Amino acid sequence: MMRVILALAVLILGSTGGEIAITHGMKSTGEPARLRPLALLQFLGRAVRNGWFWTGVPLMALSFYALLILLSWEPISLVIPASALSYVVGTLGAKYILANV
Amino acid sequence: MKTLVMVLAMVVCANAGDLMLKRGMSQIGAVQLTASGLAQAFRLTVTNGTIWVGILFLTGFMLSYMTVLSWADYSYVMPAGAFGYALLTLLAVIFLHEPVSPRRWIGVALICVGVLLVGQTKPRTTAGGATA
C-alpha cells in the first residue's frame, strides 16, 4: 500500500510540478506574434531555450513513468480516478506558486 | 456538430490510450522497485508495441483536446473530461474484467461531480480580474 501511495505522489506532484514549470516558462516566453507557421516555429524556438521548459519536461516524463508503474500494480479503475487528485494539487499550485487564483 | 465530434474523439482517444497502457503494463508484469527492476521495466516499456499504441492514442487525445479548446468554451469541454472517468471505469469492467466495488463507483461519481463544478467556474486569466 505504501509503495502505491508513493508512486501516486510522484505521479501527482510530477505532473503538477511539470505543468507549473511549463506554464511559468511559457508565460515568460510570451505569446506567439502571429498564428502563422514561421511565427509558431520562432515561438517554439524561444520556448525550448527557456530553462523552465526543461524543468517541466523531465517532471512530466517522471509522472508518466509513475503512471506506468502504478498501472502494472493496480487496476486502472483505481489508478486513473486516483490521479484526479492532481486537480486539487494543480489548483493549489496555481494559487500559491503561479498566483493564478 | 464539429465540437461534439472532437469531444467524442477526445474521450475515445483518452480512454483507449489508458486502456492500452494498462494492457501493455499487464503484459510486462509488476514493476520491481529496485534499480535493476526499474531499468528492466523501462527497457520493456519502450519496446512494447501496446504501450506505443497507447501513447499514440494519448497524442490523439492531446491534439483533439487542444483543437476543441481553440473554439469551444472550457466549461463545455471540461465535463467531457469528468464523463471520461466514469466511462473508463465502465470500460475497465467490460474489457479488462476488473471488479469495481460500489464504494469505488461512488468515488468516481464524486470525482465527476467535482470536475463538473470546476468546469462551471469562470477562469480568471489576468491580474485585473477580467474573465476569459
mmCIF file of C-alpha atoms in Angstrom:
data_model
loop_
_atom_site.group_PDB
_atom_site.id
_atom_site.type_symbol
_atom_site.label_atom_id
_atom_site.label_comp_id
_atom_site.label_asym_id
_atom_site.label_seq_id
_atom_site.Cartn_x
_atom_site.Cartn_y
_atom_site.Cartn_z
ATOM 1 C CA MET A 1 0.000 0.000 0.000
ATOM 2 C CA MET A 2 2.847 2.359 0.924
ATOM 3 C CA ARG A 3 4.518 1.949 -2.467
ATOM 4 C CA VAL A 4 1.199 2.733 -4.222
ATOM 5 C CA ILE A 5 0.831 5.973 -2.214
ATOM 6 C CA LEU A 6 4.459 6.850 -3.011
ATOM 7 C CA ALA A 7 4.013 6.224 -6.746
ATOM 8 C CA LEU A 8 0.728 8.164 -6.714
ATOM 9 C CA ALA A 9 2.512 11.078 -5.013
ATOM 10 C CA VAL A 10 5.227 11.003 -7.713
ATOM 11 C CA LEU A 11 2.525 10.870 -10.404
ATOM 12 C CA ILE A 12 0.551 13.812 -8.997
ATOM 13 C CA LEU A 13 3.459 16.012 -7.870
ATOM 14 C CA GLY A 14 5.391 15.268 -11.063
ATOM 15 C CA SER A 15 2.541 16.162 -13.386
ATOM 16 C CA THR A 16 1.514 19.239 -11.383
ATOM 17 C CA GLY A 17 5.122 20.411 -10.918
ATOM 18 C CA GLY A 18 5.763 19.849 -14.620
ATOM 19 C CA GLU A 19 2.667 21.781 -15.667
ATOM 20 C CA ILE A 20 3.506 24.652 -13.309
ATOM 21 C CA ALA A 21 7.118 24.823 -14.582
ATOM 22 C CA ILE A 22 5.980 24.746 -18.227
ATOM 23 C CA THR A 23 3.255 27.327 -17.550
ATOM 24 C CA HIS A 24 5.827 29.594 -15.886
ATOM 25 C CA GLY A 25 8.210 29.073 -18.808
ATOM 26 C CA MET A 26 5.540 29.733 -21.424
ATOM 27 C CA LYS A 27 4.366 32.881 -19.653
ATOM 28 C CA SER A 28 7.917 34.246 -19.566
ATOM 29 C CA THR A 29 8.379 33.219 -23.233
ATOM 30 C CA GLY A 30 5.390 35.346 -24.228
ATOM 31 C CA GLU A 31 2.699 34.813 -26.834
ATOM 32 C CA PRO A 32 3.435 33.967 -30.477
ATOM 33 C CA ALA A 33 3.496 37.124 -32.611
ATOM 34 C CA ARG A 34 1.088 35.631 -35.138
ATOM 35 C CA LEU A 35 -0.625 32.307 -35.626
ATOM 36 C CA ARG A 36 1.481 31.601 -38.725
ATOM 37 C CA PRO A 37 3.858 28.615 -39.159
ATOM 38 C CA LEU A 38 7.035 30.769 -39.075
ATOM 39 C CA ALA A 39 5.881 32.746 -36.039
ATOM 40 C CA LEU A 40 4.888 29.498 -34.275
ATOM 41 C CA LEU A 41 8.313 27.975 -35.039
ATOM 42 C CA GLN A 42 10.064 31.046 -33.642
ATOM 43 C CA PHE A 43 7.807 30.835 -30.585
ATOM 44 C CA LEU A 44 8.683 27.142 -30.165
ATOM 45 C CA GLY A 45 12.382 28.010 -30.535
ATOM 46 C CA ARG A 46 12.097 30.574 -27.718
ATOM 47 C CA ALA A 47 10.180 28.078 -25.557
ATOM 48 C CA VAL A 48 12.800 25.302 -25.852
ATOM 49 C CA ARG A 49 15.555 27.765 -24.885
ATOM 50 C CA ASN A 50 13.720 28.507 -21.647
ATOM 51 C CA GLY A 51 15.103 26.694 -18.578
ATOM 52 C CA TRP A 52 11.670 26.259 -17.013
ATOM 53 C CA PHE A 53 10.549 24.290 -20.064
ATOM 54 C CA TRP A 54 13.381 21.800 -19.475
ATOM 55 C CA THR A 55 12.474 21.623 -15.799
ATOM 56 C CA GLY A 56 8.878 20.747 -16.669
ATOM 57 C CA VAL A 57 9.518 18.119 -19.330
ATOM 58 C CA PRO A 58 11.521 15.678 -17.103
ATOM 59 C CA LEU A 59 8.964 16.119 -14.323
ATOM 60 C CA MET A 60 6.156 15.180 -16.697
ATOM 61 C CA ALA A 61 8.196 12.225 -18.010
ATOM 62 C CA LEU A 62 8.737 11.086 -14.407
ATOM 63 C CA SER A 63 4.999 11.416 -13.800
ATOM 64 C CA PHE A 64 4.203 9.311 -16.881
ATOM 65 C CA TYR A 65 6.644 6.621 -15.745
ATOM 66 C CA ALA A 66 4.989 6.597 -12.295
ATOM 67 C CA LEU A 67 1.634 6.128 -14.063
ATOM 68 C CA LEU A 68 3.001 3.115 -15.961
ATOM 69 C CA ILE A 69 4.402 1.607 -12.751
ATOM 70 C CA LEU A 70 1.074 2.127 -10.967
ATOM 71 C CA LEU A 71 -0.774 0.505 -13.883
ATOM 72 C CA SER A 72 1.478 -2.548 -13.527
ATOM 73 C CA TRP A 73 0.439 -2.881 -9.856
ATOM 74 C CA GLU A 74 -3.146 -1.741 -9.549
ATOM 75 C CA PRO A 75 -6.406 -1.854 -11.571
ATOM 76 C CA ILE A 76 -6.949 1.046 -13.960
ATOM 77 C CA SER A 77 -10.310 1.724 -12.296
ATOM 78 C CA LEU A 78 -8.317 2.746 -9.202
ATOM 79 C CA VAL A 79 -5.278 4.453 -10.778
ATOM 80 C CA ILE A 80 -6.986 6.885 -13.164
ATOM 81 C CA PRO A 81 -9.666 8.136 -10.724
ATOM 82 C CA ALA A 82 -6.990 8.473 -8.007
ATOM 83 C CA SER A 83 -4.903 10.601 -10.371
ATOM 84 C CA ALA A 84 -7.780 13.143 -10.321
ATOM 85 C CA LEU A 85 -6.164 14.383 -7.086
ATOM 86 C CA SER A 86 -3.918 16.366 -9.431
ATOM 87 C CA TYR A 87 -6.886 18.754 -9.927
ATOM 88 C CA VAL A 88 -6.617 19.673 -6.247
ATOM 89 C CA VAL A 89 -2.805 19.896 -6.190
ATOM 90 C CA GLY A 90 -2.797 21.778 -9.504
ATOM 91 C CA THR A 91 -5.295 24.349 -8.215
ATOM 92 C CA LEU A 92 -3.243 24.852 -5.027
ATOM 93 C CA GLY A 93 -0.042 25.124 -7.087
ATOM 94 C CA ALA A 94 -1.604 27.665 -9.430
ATOM 95 C CA LYS A 95 -2.940 29.701 -6.496
ATOM 96 C CA TYR A 96 0.196 29.755 -4.372
ATOM 97 C CA ILE A 97 3.031 29.363 -6.908
ATOM 98 C CA LEU A 98 1.700 30.947 -10.075
ATOM 99 C CA ALA A 99 -0.769 33.219 -8.235
ATOM 100 C CA ASN A 100 -3.410 32.455 -10.892
ATOM 101 C CA VAL A 101 -6.213 32.306 -8.312
ATOM 102 C CA MET B 1 -21.597 19.322 -34.606
ATOM 103 C CA LYS B 2 -17.810 19.547 -35.108
ATOM 104 C CA THR B 3 -17.408 20.269 -31.381
ATOM 105 C CA LEU B 4 -19.353 17.138 -30.490
ATOM 106 C CA VAL B 5 -17.239 15.050 -32.893
ATOM 107 C CA MET B 6 -13.995 16.445 -31.438
ATOM 108 C CA VAL B 7 -15.157 15.924 -27.847
ATOM 109 C CA LEU B 8 -16.101 12.353 -28.750
ATOM 110 C CA ALA B 9 -12.669 11.848 -30.355
ATOM 111 C CA MET B 10 -11.087 13.283 -27.210
ATOM 112 C CA VAL B 11 -12.926 10.904 -24.875
ATOM 113 C CA VAL B 12 -12.348 7.849 -27.116
ATOM 114 C CA CYS B 13 -8.617 8.616 -27.520
ATOM 115 C CA ALA B 14 -8.072 9.254 -23.777
ATOM 116 C CA ASN B 15 -9.855 6.084 -22.697
ATOM 117 C CA ALA B 16 -8.366 3.892 -25.429
ATOM 118 C CA GLY B 17 -4.902 5.264 -24.570
ATOM 119 C CA ASP B 18 -5.249 4.499 -20.876
ATOM 120 C CA LEU B 19 -6.649 1.019 -21.565
ATOM 121 C CA MET B 20 -3.749 0.283 -23.924
ATOM 122 C CA LEU B 21 -1.228 1.444 -21.323
ATOM 123 C CA LYS B 22 -2.853 -0.853 -18.767
ATOM 124 C CA ARG B 23 -2.833 -3.777 -21.208
ATOM 125 C CA GLY B 24 0.818 -3.123 -22.034
ATOM 126 C CA MET B 25 1.844 -2.935 -18.388
ATOM 127 C CA SER B 26 -0.096 -6.137 -17.659
ATOM 128 C CA GLN B 27 1.944 -7.836 -20.401
ATOM 129 C CA ILE B 28 5.161 -6.574 -18.782
ATOM 130 C CA GLY B 29 4.148 -7.550 -15.257
ATOM 131 C CA ALA B 30 4.527 -5.853 -11.877
ATOM 132 C CA VAL B 31 7.482 -3.462 -11.797
ATOM 133 C CA GLN B 32 10.003 -4.116 -9.027
ATOM 134 C CA LEU B 33 11.091 -1.036 -7.085
ATOM 135 C CA THR B 34 14.819 -1.725 -7.384
ATOM 136 C CA ALA B 35 17.395 -0.087 -9.657
ATOM 137 C CA SER B 36 17.599 -3.172 -11.875
ATOM 138 C CA GLY B 37 13.802 -3.677 -11.767
ATOM 139 C CA LEU B 38 13.157 -0.083 -12.862
ATOM 140 C CA ALA B 39 15.800 -0.290 -15.594
ATOM 141 C CA GLN B 40 14.324 -3.537 -16.896
ATOM 142 C CA ALA B 41 10.795 -2.089 -16.789
ATOM 143 C CA PHE B 42 11.994 0.976 -18.728
ATOM 144 C CA ARG B 43 13.571 -1.258 -21.388
ATOM 145 C CA LEU B 44 10.414 -3.375 -21.648
ATOM 146 C CA THR B 45 8.069 -0.380 -21.851
ATOM 147 C CA VAL B 46 9.970 1.347 -24.669
ATOM 148 C CA THR B 47 9.971 -1.891 -26.681
ATOM 149 C CA ASN B 48 6.322 -2.785 -26.031
ATOM 150 C CA GLY B 49 4.050 -2.165 -29.024
ATOM 151 C CA THR B 50 0.856 -1.909 -26.944
ATOM 152 C CA ILE B 51 2.382 0.890 -24.862
ATOM 153 C CA TRP B 52 3.259 2.786 -28.067
ATOM 154 C CA VAL B 53 -0.303 2.339 -29.371
ATOM 155 C CA GLY B 54 -1.476 3.797 -26.037
ATOM 156 C CA ILE B 55 0.913 6.755 -26.421
ATOM 157 C CA LEU B 56 -0.403 7.271 -29.972
ATOM 158 C CA PHE B 57 -3.989 7.413 -28.663
ATOM 159 C CA LEU B 58 -2.938 9.836 -25.901
ATOM 160 C CA THR B 59 -1.261 12.029 -28.539
ATOM 161 C CA GLY B 60 -4.568 11.945 -30.429
ATOM 162 C CA PHE B 61 -6.326 12.965 -27.227
ATOM 163 C CA MET B 62 -3.955 15.913 -26.717
ATOM 164 C CA LEU B 63 -4.388 17.081 -30.313
ATOM 165 C CA SER B 64 -8.200 16.837 -30.210
ATOM 166 C CA TYR B 65 -8.252 18.494 -26.748
ATOM 167 C CA MET B 66 -6.123 21.431 -27.929
ATOM 168 C CA THR B 67 -8.128 21.719 -31.143
ATOM 169 C CA VAL B 68 -11.521 21.745 -29.447
ATOM 170 C CA LEU B 69 -10.294 24.272 -26.858
ATOM 171 C CA SER B 70 -9.351 26.624 -29.692
ATOM 172 C CA TRP B 71 -13.049 27.220 -30.466
ATOM 173 C CA ALA B 72 -15.177 25.766 -27.657
ATOM 174 C CA ASP B 73 -15.575 27.034 -24.087
ATOM 175 C CA TYR B 74 -13.528 25.288 -21.420
ATOM 176 C CA SER B 75 -16.717 24.923 -19.366
ATOM 177 C CA TYR B 76 -18.176 22.908 -22.243
ATOM 178 C CA VAL B 77 -15.097 20.690 -22.749
ATOM 179 C CA MET B 78 -14.362 20.095 -19.051
ATOM 180 C CA PRO B 79 -17.482 17.975 -18.324
ATOM 181 C CA ALA B 80 -16.352 15.602 -21.083
ATOM 182 C CA GLY B 81 -13.215 15.009 -19.023
ATOM 183 C CA ALA B 82 -15.372 14.263 -15.999
ATOM 184 C CA PHE B 83 -17.523 11.882 -18.019
ATOM 185 C CA GLY B 84 -14.294 10.128 -19.098
ATOM 186 C CA TYR B 85 -13.583 8.942 -15.522
ATOM 187 C CA ALA B 86 -16.920 7.135 -15.359
ATOM 188 C CA LEU B 87 -16.585 5.754 -18.886
ATOM 189 C CA LEU B 88 -13.063 4.476 -18.234
ATOM 190 C CA THR B 89 -14.209 2.652 -15.112
ATOM 191 C CA LEU B 90 -17.055 1.089 -17.097
ATOM 192 C CA LEU B 91 -14.657 0.069 -19.897
ATOM 193 C CA ALA B 92 -12.288 -1.442 -17.315
ATOM 194 C CA VAL B 93 -15.170 -3.632 -16.100
ATOM 195 C CA ILE B 94 -16.188 -4.635 -19.642
ATOM 196 C CA PHE B 95 -12.809 -5.137 -21.353
ATOM 197 C CA LEU B 96 -10.389 -5.852 -18.508
ATOM 198 C CA HIS B 97 -12.938 -7.605 -16.254
ATOM 199 C CA GLU B 98 -11.852 -5.508 -13.275
ATOM 200 C CA PRO B 99 -14.033 -5.824 -10.179
ATOM 201 C CA VAL B 100 -15.310 -2.377 -9.122
ATOM 202 C CA SER B 101 -16.928 -2.081 -5.708
ATOM 203 C CA PRO B 102 -19.948 0.184 -5.054
ATOM 204 C CA ARG B 103 -17.669 2.375 -2.889
ATOM 205 C CA ARG B 104 -15.337 2.938 -5.874
ATOM 206 C CA TRP B 105 -18.297 3.781 -8.112
ATOM 207 C CA ILE B 106 -19.393 6.370 -5.538
ATOM 208 C CA GLY B 107 -15.843 7.782 -5.543
ATOM 209 C CA VAL B 108 -15.864 8.027 -9.352
ATOM 210 C CA ALA B 109 -19.269 9.753 -9.222
ATOM 211 C CA LEU B 110 -17.925 12.269 -6.682
ATOM 212 C CA ILE B 111 -14.904 12.981 -8.925
ATOM 213 C CA CYS B 112 -17.265 13.559 -11.876
ATOM 214 C CA VAL B 113 -19.346 15.994 -9.811
ATOM 215 C CA GLY B 114 -16.181 17.767 -8.605
ATOM 216 C CA VAL B 115 -14.778 18.146 -12.126
ATOM 217 C CA LEU B 116 -18.184 19.387 -13.343
ATOM 218 C CA LEU B 117 -18.173 22.019 -10.591
ATOM 219 C CA VAL B 118 -14.616 23.093 -11.507
ATOM 220 C CA GLY B 119 -15.703 23.368 -15.137
ATOM 221 C CA GLN B 120 -18.532 25.710 -14.180
ATOM 222 C CA THR B 121 -16.231 28.277 -12.555
ATOM 223 C CA LYS B 122 -15.068 31.081 -14.822
ATOM 224 C CA PRO B 123 -11.269 31.154 -15.231
ATOM 225 C CA ARG B 124 -9.590 34.459 -14.415
ATOM 226 C CA THR B 125 -6.607 34.835 -16.710
ATOM 227 C CA THR B 126 -5.479 38.391 -15.978
ATOM 228 C CA ALA B 127 -4.329 40.098 -12.798
ATOM 229 C CA GLY B 128 -7.062 42.699 -13.217
ATOM 230 C CA GLY B 129 -9.773 40.121 -12.765
ATOM 231 C CA ALA B 130 -11.193 40.033 -16.283
ATOM 232 C CA THR B 131 -12.882 36.764 -17.122
ATOM 233 C CA ALA B 132 -11.887 34.721 -20.153
#
